[in-house]
Each structure stands twice: as structure tokens, then as C-alpha cells.
mmCIF file of C-alpha atoms in Angstrom:
data_model
loop_
_atom_site.group_PDB
_atom_site.id
_atom_site.type_symbol
_atom_site.label_atom_id
_atom_site.label_comp_id
_atom_site.label_asym_id
_atom_site.label_seq_id
_atom_site.Cartn_x
_atom_site.Cartn_y
_atom_site.Cartn_z
ATOM 1 C CA MET A 1 47.022 -83.907 86.099
ATOM 2 C CA TYR A 2 49.008 -80.769 86.563
ATOM 3 C CA THR A 3 48.305 -77.801 88.660
ATOM 4 C CA LEU A 4 49.471 -74.064 88.430
ATOM 5 C CA ASN A 5 49.600 -71.816 91.187
ATOM 6 C CA CYS A 6 48.506 -68.394 89.332
ATOM 7 C CA ARG A 7 48.883 -65.698 92.090
ATOM 8 C CA GLY A 8 47.092 -67.691 94.592
ATOM 9 C CA LYS A 9 44.513 -69.170 92.198
ATOM 10 C CA ILE A 10 45.266 -72.901 91.600
ATOM 11 C CA ILE A 11 44.337 -74.021 87.994
ATOM 12 C CA LYS A 12 44.081 -77.745 87.522
ATOM 13 C CA ILE A 13 44.926 -79.012 84.249
ATOM 14 C CA ASP A 14 43.136 -82.129 83.908
ATOM 15 C CA SER A 15 41.830 -81.520 80.458
ATOM 16 C CA PRO A 16 43.136 -79.300 77.733
ATOM 17 C CA VAL A 17 43.458 -75.701 78.360
ATOM 18 C CA ILE A 18 42.776 -73.013 75.483
ATOM 19 C CA MET A 19 44.887 -69.848 75.483
ATOM 20 C CA GLY A 20 43.468 -67.305 73.302
ATOM 21 C CA ILE A 21 46.026 -64.873 71.529
ATOM 22 C CA ILE A 22 45.640 -61.094 71.700
ATOM 23 C CA ASN A 23 48.379 -59.180 69.804
ATOM 24 C CA VAL A 24 48.367 -55.362 70.646
ATOM 25 C CA THR A 25 50.961 -54.846 67.822
ATOM 26 C CA PRO A 26 50.412 -53.388 64.354
ATOM 27 C CA ASP A 27 52.793 -55.766 62.533
ATOM 28 C CA SER A 28 51.169 -59.293 63.670
ATOM 29 C CA PHE A 29 51.784 -61.924 60.876
ATOM 30 C CA TYR A 30 48.116 -62.817 61.152
ATOM 31 C CA LYS A 31 46.278 -59.404 60.097
ATOM 32 C CA GLY A 32 43.132 -60.369 61.588
ATOM 33 C CA TYR A 33 43.940 -58.992 64.914
ATOM 34 C CA ALA A 34 46.423 -56.307 64.078
ATOM 35 C CA ASN A 35 45.821 -52.627 65.019
ATOM 36 C CA LEU A 36 42.691 -53.152 67.164
ATOM 37 C CA PRO A 37 41.397 -50.243 69.168
ATOM 38 C CA LEU A 38 41.237 -50.691 72.950
ATOM 39 C CA THR A 39 37.610 -51.306 72.791
ATOM 40 C CA ASN A 40 37.781 -53.964 70.366
ATOM 41 C CA ILE A 41 40.556 -55.535 72.289
ATOM 42 C CA VAL A 42 38.435 -55.886 75.150
ATOM 43 C CA ALA A 43 35.568 -57.066 73.208
ATOM 44 C CA LEU A 44 37.708 -59.704 71.592
ATOM 45 C CA ALA A 45 38.838 -60.771 74.965
ATOM 46 C CA GLY A 46 35.096 -61.250 76.177
ATOM 47 C CA ASP A 47 34.438 -63.229 73.197
ATOM 48 C CA MET A 48 37.301 -65.629 73.934
ATOM 49 C CA ILE A 49 36.369 -65.911 77.474
ATOM 50 C CA ASN A 50 32.632 -66.929 76.343
ATOM 51 C CA GLN A 51 34.069 -69.359 73.940
ATOM 52 C CA GLY A 52 36.299 -71.152 76.259
ATOM 53 C CA ALA A 53 39.513 -69.540 76.810
ATOM 54 C CA THR A 54 40.973 -70.244 80.401
ATOM 55 C CA ILE A 55 44.220 -68.174 79.397
ATOM 56 C CA LEU A 56 44.346 -64.716 77.518
ATOM 57 C CA ASP A 57 48.009 -64.375 76.083
ATOM 58 C CA LEU A 58 48.756 -60.605 75.511
ATOM 59 C CA GLY A 59 51.775 -59.785 73.257
ATOM 60 C CA ALA A 60 52.908 -56.358 72.288
ATOM 61 C CA GLN A 61 56.012 -57.305 70.170
ATOM 62 C CA SER A 62 55.859 -59.097 66.930
ATOM 63 C CA THR A 63 58.101 -62.185 67.047
ATOM 64 C CA ARG A 64 57.249 -63.385 63.497
ATOM 65 C CA PRO A 65 60.445 -64.488 61.475
ATOM 66 C CA GLY A 66 62.414 -61.275 60.454
ATOM 67 C CA SER A 67 60.506 -59.171 62.823
ATOM 68 C CA GLU A 68 62.308 -55.927 64.182
ATOM 69 C CA ARG A 69 62.861 -55.424 67.939
ATOM 70 C CA ILE A 70 61.271 -52.827 69.998
ATOM 71 C CA THR A 71 62.332 -51.740 73.262
ATOM 72 C CA ALA A 72 61.091 -52.778 76.677
ATOM 73 C CA GLU A 73 59.769 -49.336 77.124
ATOM 74 C CA GLU A 74 57.756 -49.243 73.972
ATOM 75 C CA GLU A 75 56.342 -52.666 74.535
ATOM 76 C CA ILE A 76 55.360 -51.451 78.056
ATOM 77 C CA GLU A 77 53.497 -48.598 76.350
ATOM 78 C CA ARG A 78 51.724 -50.863 74.135
ATOM 79 C CA LEU A 79 50.788 -53.583 76.479
ATOM 80 C CA MET A 80 49.780 -52.058 79.626
ATOM 81 C CA PRO A 81 46.689 -50.214 78.359
ATOM 82 C CA ALA A 82 45.268 -53.430 76.797
ATOM 83 C CA LEU A 83 46.096 -55.606 79.818
ATOM 84 C CA GLN A 84 44.592 -53.235 82.395
ATOM 85 C CA ALA A 85 41.376 -52.752 80.426
ATOM 86 C CA ILE A 86 41.057 -56.614 80.123
ATOM 87 C CA LYS A 87 41.687 -57.147 83.903
ATOM 88 C CA MET A 88 39.217 -54.331 84.636
ATOM 89 C CA ALA A 89 36.428 -55.950 82.526
ATOM 90 C CA PHE A 90 37.199 -59.347 83.345
ATOM 91 C CA PRO A 91 38.858 -59.575 86.574
ATOM 92 C CA GLU A 92 38.735 -63.414 86.995
ATOM 93 C CA ILE A 93 40.623 -64.109 83.600
ATOM 94 C CA LEU A 94 44.147 -65.354 83.626
ATOM 95 C CA ILE A 95 46.260 -63.039 81.753
ATOM 96 C CA SER A 96 49.767 -64.344 80.291
ATOM 97 C CA ALA A 97 52.150 -61.630 79.037
ATOM 98 C CA ASP A 98 54.063 -62.847 75.993
ATOM 99 C CA THR A 99 57.255 -61.001 76.187
ATOM 100 C CA TYR A 100 61.328 -61.678 76.486
ATOM 101 C CA HIS A 101 61.834 -58.461 78.506
ATOM 102 C CA ALA A 102 62.241 -58.976 82.168
ATOM 103 C CA ALA A 103 61.021 -55.345 82.544
ATOM 104 C CA VAL A 104 57.911 -56.132 80.653
ATOM 105 C CA ALA A 105 57.289 -59.180 82.533
ATOM 106 C CA ASP A 106 57.672 -57.247 85.998
ATOM 107 C CA ALA A 107 55.402 -54.354 84.555
ATOM 108 C CA ALA A 108 52.905 -57.103 83.421
ATOM 109 C CA MET A 109 52.609 -58.769 86.789
ATOM 110 C CA LYS A 110 52.116 -55.402 88.462
ATOM 111 C CA SER A 111 49.145 -54.781 86.359
ATOM 112 C CA GLY A 112 47.531 -58.049 87.155
ATOM 113 C CA ALA A 113 49.159 -60.634 84.707
ATOM 114 C CA SER A 114 49.456 -64.119 86.192
ATOM 115 C CA ILE A 115 51.727 -66.022 83.690
ATOM 116 C CA ILE A 116 54.835 -65.046 81.735
ATOM 117 C CA ASN A 117 55.315 -66.473 78.374
ATOM 118 C CA ASP A 118 58.815 -66.258 77.132
ATOM 119 C CA ILE A 119 59.664 -67.199 73.537
ATOM 120 C CA SER A 120 63.289 -67.152 74.415
ATOM 121 C CA ALA A 121 63.130 -69.020 77.805
ATOM 122 C CA GLY A 122 65.342 -66.498 79.400
ATOM 123 C CA GLU A 123 68.065 -66.506 76.683
ATOM 124 C CA MET A 124 67.425 -63.026 75.401
ATOM 125 C CA ASP A 125 67.163 -61.323 78.833
ATOM 126 C CA ALA A 126 69.139 -62.607 81.697
ATOM 127 C CA GLY A 127 67.102 -60.976 84.183
ATOM 128 C CA MET A 128 63.733 -62.722 83.152
ATOM 129 C CA ILE A 129 64.308 -66.040 85.078
ATOM 130 C CA PRO A 130 64.984 -64.095 88.338
ATOM 131 C CA THR A 131 61.997 -61.907 87.681
ATOM 132 C CA VAL A 132 59.739 -64.653 87.278
ATOM 133 C CA ALA A 133 61.214 -66.398 90.320
ATOM 134 C CA ALA A 134 60.664 -63.292 92.474
ATOM 135 C CA TRP A 135 56.999 -63.234 91.500
ATOM 136 C CA GLN A 136 56.587 -67.010 91.791
ATOM 137 C CA ALA A 137 54.519 -66.957 88.405
ATOM 138 C CA PRO A 138 54.105 -69.778 86.009
ATOM 139 C CA TYR A 139 56.535 -69.652 83.368
ATOM 140 C CA ILE A 140 56.141 -70.713 79.810
ATOM 141 C CA CYS A 141 59.598 -71.740 78.452
ATOM 142 C CA MET A 142 59.608 -71.837 74.529
ATOM 143 C CA HIS A 143 62.508 -73.442 72.481
ATOM 144 C CA MET A 144 63.759 -71.052 69.727
ATOM 145 C CA LYS A 145 67.102 -71.568 67.982
ATOM 146 C CA GLY A 146 68.444 -67.963 67.393
ATOM 147 C CA THR A 147 66.427 -64.852 67.696
ATOM 148 C CA PRO A 148 63.292 -63.777 65.733
ATOM 149 C CA GLU A 149 65.652 -61.653 63.197
ATOM 150 C CA THR A 150 67.755 -64.823 62.546
ATOM 151 C CA MET A 151 65.833 -68.005 63.475
ATOM 152 C CA GLN A 152 64.982 -69.180 60.046
ATOM 153 C CA GLN A 153 68.661 -69.136 59.196
ATOM 154 C CA GLN A 154 69.756 -71.440 61.937
ATOM 155 C CA ALA A 155 67.182 -74.165 61.536
ATOM 156 C CA LEU A 156 69.744 -76.708 61.446
ATOM 157 C CA TYR A 157 69.477 -79.855 63.741
ATOM 158 C CA GLU A 158 70.894 -83.497 63.499
ATOM 159 C CA ASP A 159 67.864 -84.890 65.527
ATOM 160 C CA VAL A 160 65.445 -81.834 66.296
ATOM 161 C CA VAL A 161 63.359 -83.894 68.771
ATOM 162 C CA LYS A 162 66.183 -84.832 70.731
ATOM 163 C CA GLU A 163 67.703 -81.557 70.720
ATOM 164 C CA VAL A 164 64.591 -79.818 71.959
ATOM 165 C CA LEU A 165 64.059 -82.348 74.394
ATOM 166 C CA ASP A 166 67.557 -81.929 75.613
ATOM 167 C CA PHE A 167 67.172 -78.147 75.791
ATOM 168 C CA PHE A 168 64.265 -78.379 78.108
ATOM 169 C CA ILE A 169 65.840 -80.958 80.515
ATOM 170 C CA GLN A 170 68.717 -78.192 81.077
ATOM 171 C CA LYS A 171 66.331 -75.237 81.135
ATOM 172 C CA ILE A 172 63.749 -76.926 83.737
ATOM 173 C CA ALA A 173 66.718 -77.664 85.827
ATOM 174 C CA ILE A 174 68.047 -73.978 85.489
ATOM 175 C CA CYS A 175 64.473 -72.600 86.381
ATOM 176 C CA LYS A 176 63.764 -74.849 89.418
ATOM 177 C CA ALA A 177 67.144 -73.944 90.835
ATOM 178 C CA ALA A 178 66.367 -70.377 90.512
ATOM 179 C CA GLY A 179 62.970 -70.927 92.273
ATOM 180 C CA ILE A 180 60.199 -71.181 89.592
ATOM 181 C CA ASN A 181 58.036 -73.685 90.662
ATOM 182 C CA ASP A 182 55.408 -73.977 87.917
ATOM 183 C CA LEU A 183 56.776 -74.427 84.358
ATOM 184 C CA ILE A 184 55.202 -75.230 81.067
ATOM 185 C CA ILE A 185 57.267 -75.906 77.926
ATOM 186 C CA ASP A 186 56.611 -75.099 74.382
ATOM 187 C CA PRO A 187 58.591 -76.762 71.748
ATOM 188 C CA GLY A 188 58.353 -73.544 69.596
ATOM 189 C CA PHE A 189 56.599 -74.589 66.219
ATOM 190 C CA GLY A 190 58.009 -72.214 63.727
ATOM 191 C CA PHE A 191 60.845 -70.736 65.587
ATOM 192 C CA GLY A 192 63.993 -71.764 64.170
ATOM 193 C CA LYS A 193 62.582 -74.834 62.551
ATOM 194 C CA THR A 194 61.595 -75.877 59.090
ATOM 195 C CA ILE A 195 58.211 -77.390 58.088
ATOM 196 C CA ALA A 196 59.742 -80.824 58.249
ATOM 197 C CA HIS A 197 61.192 -79.956 61.857
ATOM 198 C CA ASN A 198 57.650 -79.006 63.007
ATOM 199 C CA PHE A 199 55.832 -82.089 61.851
ATOM 200 C CA SER A 200 58.504 -84.225 63.477
ATOM 201 C CA LEU A 201 58.030 -82.525 66.748
ATOM 202 C CA LEU A 202 54.164 -82.727 66.395
ATOM 203 C CA LYS A 203 54.505 -86.311 65.664
ATOM 204 C CA ASN A 204 56.556 -86.879 68.660
ATOM 205 C CA LEU A 205 54.892 -84.688 71.114
ATOM 206 C CA SER A 206 54.207 -87.286 73.333
ATOM 207 C CA LEU A 207 57.841 -87.809 74.198
ATOM 208 C CA PHE A 208 57.806 -84.358 75.974
ATOM 209 C CA SER A 209 55.551 -86.083 78.915
ATOM 210 C CA ILE A 210 58.869 -87.362 80.290
ATOM 211 C CA LEU A 211 59.589 -84.091 81.491
ATOM 212 C CA ASP A 212 56.561 -83.882 83.806
ATOM 213 C CA VAL A 213 55.439 -80.590 83.042
ATOM 214 C CA PRO A 214 52.353 -79.190 80.942
ATOM 215 C CA VAL A 215 53.219 -79.009 77.403
ATOM 216 C CA LEU A 216 52.020 -76.099 75.326
ATOM 217 C CA ALA A 217 51.437 -76.177 71.300
ATOM 218 C CA GLY A 218 51.187 -73.023 69.275
ATOM 219 C CA LEU A 219 50.264 -73.848 65.803
ATOM 220 C CA SER A 220 47.878 -71.480 65.061
ATOM 221 C CA ARG A 221 47.677 -70.035 61.478
ATOM 222 C CA LYS A 222 51.339 -70.653 61.202
ATOM 223 C CA SER A 223 53.383 -71.213 57.977
ATOM 224 C CA THR A 224 53.585 -74.923 58.485
ATOM 225 C CA VAL A 225 49.550 -74.804 57.993
ATOM 226 C CA TYR A 226 49.356 -72.301 55.282
ATOM 227 C CA LYS A 227 52.555 -73.023 53.396
ATOM 228 C CA THR A 228 51.721 -76.640 53.411
ATOM 229 C CA LEU A 229 48.096 -76.119 52.264
ATOM 230 C CA GLY A 230 49.279 -73.239 49.695
ATOM 231 C CA CYS A 231 46.945 -70.442 51.324
ATOM 232 C CA SER A 232 47.270 -67.556 53.389
ATOM 233 C CA PRO A 233 47.101 -67.236 57.105
ATOM 234 C CA ALA A 234 43.650 -65.774 57.061
ATOM 235 C CA GLU A 235 42.469 -69.147 55.209
ATOM 236 C CA ALA A 236 44.460 -71.457 57.589
ATOM 237 C CA LEU A 237 41.834 -71.886 60.266
ATOM 238 C CA ASN A 238 40.628 -75.342 59.139
ATOM 239 C CA GLY A 239 44.308 -76.693 58.745
ATOM 240 C CA THR A 240 44.976 -75.058 62.261
ATOM 241 C CA THR A 241 41.987 -77.082 63.916
ATOM 242 C CA VAL A 242 43.538 -80.041 62.325
ATOM 243 C CA LEU A 243 47.109 -79.621 63.591
ATOM 244 C CA ASN A 244 45.459 -78.721 67.189
ATOM 245 C CA THR A 245 43.591 -81.805 67.092
ATOM 246 C CA ILE A 246 46.731 -83.900 66.361
ATOM 247 C CA ALA A 247 48.622 -81.975 69.092
ATOM 248 C CA LEU A 248 45.988 -82.753 71.558
ATOM 249 C CA MET A 249 45.784 -86.512 70.518
ATOM 250 C CA ASN A 250 49.602 -86.490 71.133
ATOM 251 C CA GLY A 251 49.486 -84.991 74.566
ATOM 252 C CA ALA A 252 49.592 -81.378 74.448
ATOM 253 C CA ASN A 253 47.921 -79.780 77.547
ATOM 254 C CA ILE A 254 47.633 -76.294 76.380
ATOM 255 C CA ILE A 255 46.743 -74.919 72.967
ATOM 256 C CA ARG A 256 47.529 -71.305 71.938
ATOM 257 C CA VAL A 257 45.307 -70.126 69.394
ATOM 258 C CA HIS A 258 43.584 -67.249 67.835
ATOM 259 C CA ASP A 259 40.539 -68.948 67.247
ATOM 260 C CA VAL A 260 39.069 -70.076 70.513
ATOM 261 C CA LYS A 261 35.756 -71.381 69.559
ATOM 262 C CA GLU A 262 37.259 -73.923 67.058
ATOM 263 C CA ALA A 263 40.000 -74.812 69.442
ATOM 264 C CA SER A 264 37.474 -75.551 72.328
ATOM 265 C CA GLU A 265 35.240 -77.779 70.176
ATOM 266 C CA ALA A 266 38.442 -79.634 68.917
ATOM 267 C CA ALA A 267 39.431 -80.183 72.536
ATOM 268 C CA ILE A 268 35.619 -81.230 73.759
ATOM 269 C CA LEU A 269 35.870 -83.753 70.759
ATOM 270 C CA VAL A 270 39.257 -85.172 71.506
ATOM 271 C CA GLU A 271 38.374 -85.548 75.274
ATOM 272 C CA ALA A 272 35.031 -87.397 74.471
ATOM 273 C CA TYR A 273 37.148 -89.923 72.067
ATOM 274 C CA LYS A 274 39.841 -90.338 74.595
ATOM 275 C CA LYS A 275 37.045 -91.216 77.309
ATOM 276 C CA THR A 276 34.994 -93.469 74.813
ATOM 277 C CA ALA A 277 38.099 -95.359 73.674
ATOM 278 C CA SER A 278 39.106 -96.308 76.868
ATOM 279 C CA LEU A 279 35.843 -97.940 77.831
#
């Protein structure tokens, strides 16, 4: 079992945690949640909470392959209205700010966020790790090779599992030395990795338990699903549920998803299976 100190609220991770994705960006790779009005965003948050989300992950900058960056100021302008509206409507919900800008992380924490989710693990903004440490916030470190603009041209590894594991051994040490107490690691499915790399990481996900921190799996409607199946992201729900189930069976503690109801059902069934199998 793991615990996270989310601004004084202690969260126990003794069963799978569902993190619902809310993108407040016009160019999300999954168009189902792009360009939503603020009232719809709040309604979506409510639906996710009712369906079993423990954390809502809010992002205001697209990080799909080849995406273009926006400034921290633009990101704050997009993110804060949604974050504040959700926090006002649902004050008890844990909100994670999905950003690689330290300034955005700081603004999000001031507006009620509890967790920072950084796709670059501090590699894209040297101020990020000190900022998270100052807030004593849980920090989600993701592995990414390159940047969103270049990552798919840098998907070269001799042993992807070993290289990602080594990255986290070093990154956890850096974060702890900086004063961050609560870390979560995300292998970064689809971020500077081929489909074969993603399946290799998924197959060997249980190895990451040696790091003794919670493991997050973000597979929802990604190209590993829809390209393998020959469908679109909009048609990738069933495939996503299959890979989420494999991730949970292989030790994922948190799954980051667009579709909370289906992910919650997968988590309930996996837990029931594991308990029965041990009798």
C-alpha cells in the first residue's frame, strides 16, 4: 500500500485509483473532449466523480506527437477558469495539473490543485522540481525521450525497459534530494516510443514495483490501441479497456483515462479476480 499527502489530505493507494482526463485545449488528440465550454467541463468533472474518479487531471496544453508549445501565460489563461470552477463545484476532489511549466504548476497549486503531473519529469523547466518541493505536492514523473515536437523521431533504445527503469532510479533520487516526498512514476506510453516499445513496457510493468513508488499507466485511446486495431481514437474504448486491464494485472496503481466508468469497472473486476485467486 502507498500513501500520498495531498495538501494535508492523506490518500491510501491500496486498490486501483482512477484518474479522469479533462483537456481544456482546442487541439487534443481525442476530439471528444476538445473545445468544451466551461459548464460542460464542470458537468464532465461531476460525471467522472460519480463514475469513480479519485483524481481529475486537468491539462491546457496538447502534448500529442508533433504538437506545438504554448507559453506558460497562455496555459494559465486556459487552465485556471476550469480548475477554479471544478474546485468550487467539487471542493473535495483531488485535482492534478498536467503541465511541464513551473509557473503553471505554481498557479495551479494556488488555485486548489493537489498534484502536479509533468510529462517531462522536470527536464523541460528547471524550476519545476523546486516548485513542487516548495509546495510539498505529490509529483507524477513521466518518462519521455525528447520533447512533444521531436519525441517520435527519438524512439531509439537498446533495451526500453532497462533504460526507462534506470531513468526513474536517477529521477527519484533527484526529486527526493530536492525535498519531494510523494512520487508517482509514469513510463510514458506513446511518448518517444514505438508501439513495440509500449507493449514491452506494458508486459514488464511489474518490474517497476522495485522502485517502491506508485505506478501510473496512461494508455487511454492512444495510438498503440487504435493503430494496432486499425480504428480511430473515438473507436478505441474497448481496446483501451483491454490494455488498462493488462496494466492493472501487471501492477499499475493508477490508470489515467478518458472513460472513467469503464476503467472503474475494469479495476473492480481485476481486484475481485486477484482476491479470489489468492483464496
